[in-house]
Coordinates of C-alpha atoms in Angstrom, one line a residue:
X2 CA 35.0 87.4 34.2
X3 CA 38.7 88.7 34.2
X4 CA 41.3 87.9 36.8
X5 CA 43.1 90.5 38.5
X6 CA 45.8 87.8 40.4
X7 CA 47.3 85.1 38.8
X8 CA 50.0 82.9 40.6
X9 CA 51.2 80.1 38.0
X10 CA 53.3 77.4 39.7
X11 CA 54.7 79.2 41.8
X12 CA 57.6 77.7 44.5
X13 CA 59.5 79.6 47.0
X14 CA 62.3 78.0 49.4
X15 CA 64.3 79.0 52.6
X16 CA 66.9 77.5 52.0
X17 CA 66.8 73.7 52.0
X18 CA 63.5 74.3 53.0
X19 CA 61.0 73.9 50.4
X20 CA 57.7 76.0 51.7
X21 CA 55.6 76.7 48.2
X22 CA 54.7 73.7 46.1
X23 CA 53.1 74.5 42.4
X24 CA 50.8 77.0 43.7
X25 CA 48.5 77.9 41.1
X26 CA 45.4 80.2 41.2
X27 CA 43.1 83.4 39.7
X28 CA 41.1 85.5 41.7
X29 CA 38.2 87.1 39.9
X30 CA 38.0 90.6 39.9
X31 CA 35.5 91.9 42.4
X32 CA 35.4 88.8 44.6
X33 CA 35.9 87.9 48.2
X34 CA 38.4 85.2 48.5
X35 CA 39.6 83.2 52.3
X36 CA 42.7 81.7 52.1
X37 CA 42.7 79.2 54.7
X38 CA 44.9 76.6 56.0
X39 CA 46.2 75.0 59.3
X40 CA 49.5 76.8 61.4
X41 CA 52.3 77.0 58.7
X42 CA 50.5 76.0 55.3
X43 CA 52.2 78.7 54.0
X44 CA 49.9 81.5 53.7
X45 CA 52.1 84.4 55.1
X46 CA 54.4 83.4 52.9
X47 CA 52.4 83.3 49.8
X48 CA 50.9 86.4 50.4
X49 CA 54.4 88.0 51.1
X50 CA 56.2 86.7 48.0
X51 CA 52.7 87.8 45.9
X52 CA 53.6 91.5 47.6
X53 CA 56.8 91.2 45.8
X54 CA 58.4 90.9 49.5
X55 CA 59.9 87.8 49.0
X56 CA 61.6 86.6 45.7
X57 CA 60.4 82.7 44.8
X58 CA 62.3 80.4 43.0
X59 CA 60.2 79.3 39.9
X60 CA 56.5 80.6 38.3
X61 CA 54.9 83.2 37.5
X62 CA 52.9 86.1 39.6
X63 CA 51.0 88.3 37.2
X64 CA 48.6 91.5 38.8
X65 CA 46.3 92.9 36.0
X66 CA 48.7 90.8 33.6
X67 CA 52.0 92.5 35.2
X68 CA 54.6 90.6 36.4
X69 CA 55.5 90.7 39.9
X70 CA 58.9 90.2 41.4
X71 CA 61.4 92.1 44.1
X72 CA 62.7 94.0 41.2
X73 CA 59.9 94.8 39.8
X74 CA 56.6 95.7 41.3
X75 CA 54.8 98.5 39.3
X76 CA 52.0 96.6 39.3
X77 CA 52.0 96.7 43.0
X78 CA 50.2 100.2 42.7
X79 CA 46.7 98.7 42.2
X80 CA 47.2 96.9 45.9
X81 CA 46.5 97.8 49.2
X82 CA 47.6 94.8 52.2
X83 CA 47.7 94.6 56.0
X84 CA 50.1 91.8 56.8
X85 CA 50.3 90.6 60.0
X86 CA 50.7 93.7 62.2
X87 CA 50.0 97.8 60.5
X88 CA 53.7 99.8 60.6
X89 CA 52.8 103.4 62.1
X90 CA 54.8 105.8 63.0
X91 CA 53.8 106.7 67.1
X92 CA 54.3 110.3 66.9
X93 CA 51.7 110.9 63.5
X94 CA 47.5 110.8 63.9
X95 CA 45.9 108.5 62.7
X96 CA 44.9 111.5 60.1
X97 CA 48.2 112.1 59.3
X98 CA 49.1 108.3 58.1
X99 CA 46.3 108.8 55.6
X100 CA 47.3 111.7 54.2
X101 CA 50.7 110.8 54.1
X102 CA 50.5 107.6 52.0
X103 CA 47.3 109.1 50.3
X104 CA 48.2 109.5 46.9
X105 CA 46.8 113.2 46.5
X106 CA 44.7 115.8 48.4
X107 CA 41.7 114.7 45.8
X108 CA 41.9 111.9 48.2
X109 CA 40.2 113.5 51.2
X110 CA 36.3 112.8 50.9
X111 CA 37.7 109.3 50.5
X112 CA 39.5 109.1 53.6
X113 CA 36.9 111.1 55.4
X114 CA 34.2 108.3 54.0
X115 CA 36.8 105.1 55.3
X116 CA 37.2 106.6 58.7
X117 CA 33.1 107.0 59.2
X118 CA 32.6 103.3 57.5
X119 CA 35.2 102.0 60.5
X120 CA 34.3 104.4 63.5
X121 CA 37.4 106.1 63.9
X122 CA 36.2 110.2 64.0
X123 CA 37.0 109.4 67.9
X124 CA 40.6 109.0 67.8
X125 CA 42.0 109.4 64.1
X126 CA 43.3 112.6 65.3
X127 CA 45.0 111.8 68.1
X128 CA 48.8 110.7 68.0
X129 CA 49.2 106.7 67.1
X130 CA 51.3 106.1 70.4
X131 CA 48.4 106.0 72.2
X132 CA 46.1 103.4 70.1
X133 CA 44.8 100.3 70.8
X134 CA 45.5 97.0 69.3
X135 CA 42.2 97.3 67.6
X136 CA 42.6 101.0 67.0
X137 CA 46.3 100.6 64.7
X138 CA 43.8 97.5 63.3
X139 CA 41.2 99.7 61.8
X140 CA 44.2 102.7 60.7
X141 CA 46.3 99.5 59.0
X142 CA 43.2 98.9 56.8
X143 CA 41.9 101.9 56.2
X144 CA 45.7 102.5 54.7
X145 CA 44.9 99.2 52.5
X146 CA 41.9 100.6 51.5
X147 CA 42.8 104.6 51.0
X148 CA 44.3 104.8 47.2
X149 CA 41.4 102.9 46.0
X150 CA 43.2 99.5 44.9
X151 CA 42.1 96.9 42.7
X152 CA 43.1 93.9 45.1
X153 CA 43.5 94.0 49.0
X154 CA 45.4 91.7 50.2
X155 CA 44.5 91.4 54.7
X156 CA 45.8 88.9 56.9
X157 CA 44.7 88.3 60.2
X158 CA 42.5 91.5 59.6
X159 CA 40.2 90.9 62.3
X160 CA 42.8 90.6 64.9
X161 CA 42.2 92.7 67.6
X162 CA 39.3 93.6 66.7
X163 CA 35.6 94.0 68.6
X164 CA 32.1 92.9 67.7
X165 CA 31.1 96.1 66.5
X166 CA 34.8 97.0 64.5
X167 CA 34.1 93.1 63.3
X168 CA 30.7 94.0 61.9
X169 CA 31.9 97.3 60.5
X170 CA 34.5 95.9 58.6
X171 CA 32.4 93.5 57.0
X172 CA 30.3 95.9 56.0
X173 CA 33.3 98.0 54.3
X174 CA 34.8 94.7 52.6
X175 CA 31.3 93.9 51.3
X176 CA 30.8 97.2 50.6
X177 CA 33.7 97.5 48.1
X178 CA 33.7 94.3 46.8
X179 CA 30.9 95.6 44.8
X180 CA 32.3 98.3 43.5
X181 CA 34.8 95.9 42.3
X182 CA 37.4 95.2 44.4
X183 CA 39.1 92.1 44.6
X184 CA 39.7 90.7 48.2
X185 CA 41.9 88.0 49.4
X186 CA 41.8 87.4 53.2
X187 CA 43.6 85.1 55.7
X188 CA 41.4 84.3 59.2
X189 CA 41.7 82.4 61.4
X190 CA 38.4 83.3 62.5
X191 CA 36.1 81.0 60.3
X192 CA 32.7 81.7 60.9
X193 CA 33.4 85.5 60.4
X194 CA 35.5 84.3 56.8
X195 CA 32.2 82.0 56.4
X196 CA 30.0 85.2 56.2
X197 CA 32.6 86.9 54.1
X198 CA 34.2 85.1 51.3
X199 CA 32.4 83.8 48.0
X200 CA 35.5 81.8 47.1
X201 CA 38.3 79.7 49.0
X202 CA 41.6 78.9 48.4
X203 CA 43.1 76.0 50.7
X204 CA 46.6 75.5 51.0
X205 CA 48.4 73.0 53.7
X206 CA 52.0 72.1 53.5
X207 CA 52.3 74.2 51.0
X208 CA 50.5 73.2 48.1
X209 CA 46.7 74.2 47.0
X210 CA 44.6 71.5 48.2
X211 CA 41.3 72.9 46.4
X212 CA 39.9 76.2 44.9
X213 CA 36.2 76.4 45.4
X214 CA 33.3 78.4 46.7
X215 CA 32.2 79.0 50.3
X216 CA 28.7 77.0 48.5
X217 CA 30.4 74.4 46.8
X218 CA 32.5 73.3 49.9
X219 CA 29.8 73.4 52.2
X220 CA 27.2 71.6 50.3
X221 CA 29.9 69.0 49.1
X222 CA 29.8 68.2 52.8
X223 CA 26.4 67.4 52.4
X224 CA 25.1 69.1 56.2
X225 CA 23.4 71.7 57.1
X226 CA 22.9 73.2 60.0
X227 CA 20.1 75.6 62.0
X228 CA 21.4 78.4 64.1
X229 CA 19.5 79.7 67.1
X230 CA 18.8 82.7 69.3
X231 CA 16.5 82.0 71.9
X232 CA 15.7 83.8 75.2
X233 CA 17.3 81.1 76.9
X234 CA 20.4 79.3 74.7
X235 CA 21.3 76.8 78.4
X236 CA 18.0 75.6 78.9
X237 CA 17.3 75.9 74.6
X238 CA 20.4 73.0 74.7
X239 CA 19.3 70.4 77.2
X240 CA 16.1 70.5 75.4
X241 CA 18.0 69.6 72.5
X242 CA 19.5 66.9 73.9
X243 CA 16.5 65.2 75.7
X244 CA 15.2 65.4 72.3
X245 CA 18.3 64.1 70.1
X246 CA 18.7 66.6 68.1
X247 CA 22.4 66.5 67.0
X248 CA 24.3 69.7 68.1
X249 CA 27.8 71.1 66.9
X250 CA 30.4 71.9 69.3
X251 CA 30.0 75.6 67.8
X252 CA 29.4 77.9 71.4
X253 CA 26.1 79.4 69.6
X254 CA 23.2 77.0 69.3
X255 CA 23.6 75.2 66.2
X256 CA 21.5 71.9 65.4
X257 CA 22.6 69.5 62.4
X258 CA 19.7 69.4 59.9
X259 CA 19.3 65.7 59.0
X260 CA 16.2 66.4 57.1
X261 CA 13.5 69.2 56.0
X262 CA 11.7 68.4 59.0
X263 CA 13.7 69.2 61.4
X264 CA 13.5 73.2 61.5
X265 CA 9.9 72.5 62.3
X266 CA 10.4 69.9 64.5
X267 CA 13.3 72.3 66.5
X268 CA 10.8 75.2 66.0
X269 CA 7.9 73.7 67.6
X270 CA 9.9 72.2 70.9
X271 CA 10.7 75.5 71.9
X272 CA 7.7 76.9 71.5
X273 CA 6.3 74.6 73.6
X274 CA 8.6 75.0 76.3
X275 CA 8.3 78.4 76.1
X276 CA 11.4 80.0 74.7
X277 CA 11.0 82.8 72.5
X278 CA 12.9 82.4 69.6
X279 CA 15.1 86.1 69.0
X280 CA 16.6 85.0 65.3
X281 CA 16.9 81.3 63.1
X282 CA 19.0 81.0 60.5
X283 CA 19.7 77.8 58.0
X284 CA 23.5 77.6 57.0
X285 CA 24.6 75.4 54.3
X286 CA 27.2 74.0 56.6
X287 CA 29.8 74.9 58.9
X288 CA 33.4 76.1 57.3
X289 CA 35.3 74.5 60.0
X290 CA 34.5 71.0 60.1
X291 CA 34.2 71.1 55.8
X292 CA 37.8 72.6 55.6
X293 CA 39.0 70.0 58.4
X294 CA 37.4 67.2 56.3
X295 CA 38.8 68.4 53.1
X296 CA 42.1 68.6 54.8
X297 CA 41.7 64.9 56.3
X298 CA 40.7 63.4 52.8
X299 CA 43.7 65.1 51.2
X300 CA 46.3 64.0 53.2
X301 CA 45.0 60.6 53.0
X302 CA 45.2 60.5 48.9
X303 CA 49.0 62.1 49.6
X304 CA 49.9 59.5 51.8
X305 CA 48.5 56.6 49.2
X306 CA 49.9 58.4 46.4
X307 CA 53.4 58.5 48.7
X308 CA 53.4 54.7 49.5
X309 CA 52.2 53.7 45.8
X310 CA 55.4 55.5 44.7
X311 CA 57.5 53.5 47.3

């Protein structure tokens, strides 16, 4: 499968500041990709300086095998990105920013179809002054979304954002994903990225740690967990306990699987104890304590690799 990003050892600086290391990756076309990393990793900054925003010091940045720099960013017109906060004029609709950066009339059905996908008929027409945080959300990515790009580049898009927008937006990601688009998103929120991305790219200090998939990482972890909703998730977790069953911290009801037998087992306490059990589901593992491990083990080999060098 053909990539639509490559980045090929790629290092950006502020000043004596040295903030991109070597960073090297593809992104397949048509994929969902989370780039995650602790506070000041350097994903803003990657993303930014792969936008062409930022010029970089040495490497390569290639979209749909054209080169990508300040100067010159043709290839810039298969991309649609939200980064960090949407720029919207307060005195235009919502209808109007569509339109305006639409590129043609043909455009419309496909600006009519994005704002019934988020839930926007409500408000698009009303002036952007008077939107919500989640509200200039949804209208920053439906403008990612509305020339029909070949990568979409969101970070942070779930900021601001409610169950329901949450759910919708998944929906539209997944939705065009399969019509090919490539995705690469930064989140903080992890179990929503979990749902979401097929691959991962993690980056801290600045360098890529590891390129994987959501699978890979969380079966290299080698735990699984159970998630539960039960008519009764306080009384479902002192059960639990008094059983010893091993919980996570997550705030949902999730119980480490140590074995095949322990769905069962879980199962058949509750029923017991009469809780009716509303939804189960078996997860491969939990992207938050695999990315903090991966993140652990890596700076330990750095520091090894540092002191051998001494």
């Amino acid at each position: 499968m053909s990539s639509i990003l490559s980045v090929q050892n790629l290092n950006k600086s502020f000043g004596n500041k040295h903030v991109l290391h070597d960073v090297s990756f593809d992104l397949k076309k048509g994929h969902i990709v989370g780039l995650v990393g602790p506070n000041g990793a350097g994903k803003s900054t990657l993303m930014k300086t792969m936008l062409g925003l930022f010029n970089y010091d040495s490497g390569s940045i290639q979209i749909a095998g054209e080169t990508v720099t300040p100067q010159k960013h043709d290839a810039l017109s298969k991309v649609g990105a939200l980064i960090e906060y949407p720029g919207i004029y307060p005195f235009l609709t919502g209808w109007d920013h569509l339109q305006l950066f639409a590129d043609g009339d043909h455009q419309l059905i496909h600006i009519q179809k994005i704002i019934q996908q988020l839930n926007m008929d409500s408000y698009i027409k009303r002036k952007a002054k008077g939107y919500s945080l989640g509200m200039k959300q949804k209208l920053g990515i439906a403008l990612a979304l509305v020339n029909f790009p070949e990568l979409v580049i969101l970070d942070e898009p779930m900021n601001g954002l409610d169950p329901q927008a949450t759910k919708d937006l998944r929906d539209l990601i997944i939705t065009e994903s399969q019509r090919g688009t490539t995705f690469l998103i930064s989140s903080h929120i992890l179990s929503e990225l979990q749902r979401l991305a097929q691959d991962l790219l993690i980056i801290d200090e600045g360098s890529i740690v590891q390129q994987t998939t959501m699978h890979e990482l969380l079966a290299s972890q080698g735990k699984q967990t159970i998630m539960l909703m039960t008519s009764d998730d306080n009384k479902t977790r002192q059960l639990l306990k008094k059983a010893k069953f091993t919980t996570t911290p997550d705030p949902r009801v999730e119980v480490v699987a140590k074995s095949d037998d322990t769905m069962p087992q879980v199962l058949r306490l509750l029923v017991e104890n009469g809780i009716d059990i509303l939804d189960v589901t078996r997860l491969e593992g939990n992207l938050e304590s695999s990315l903090l491990e991966v993140l652990k083990q890596s700076r330990i080999k750095k520091k090894l690799a540092e002191e051998q060098a001494e």
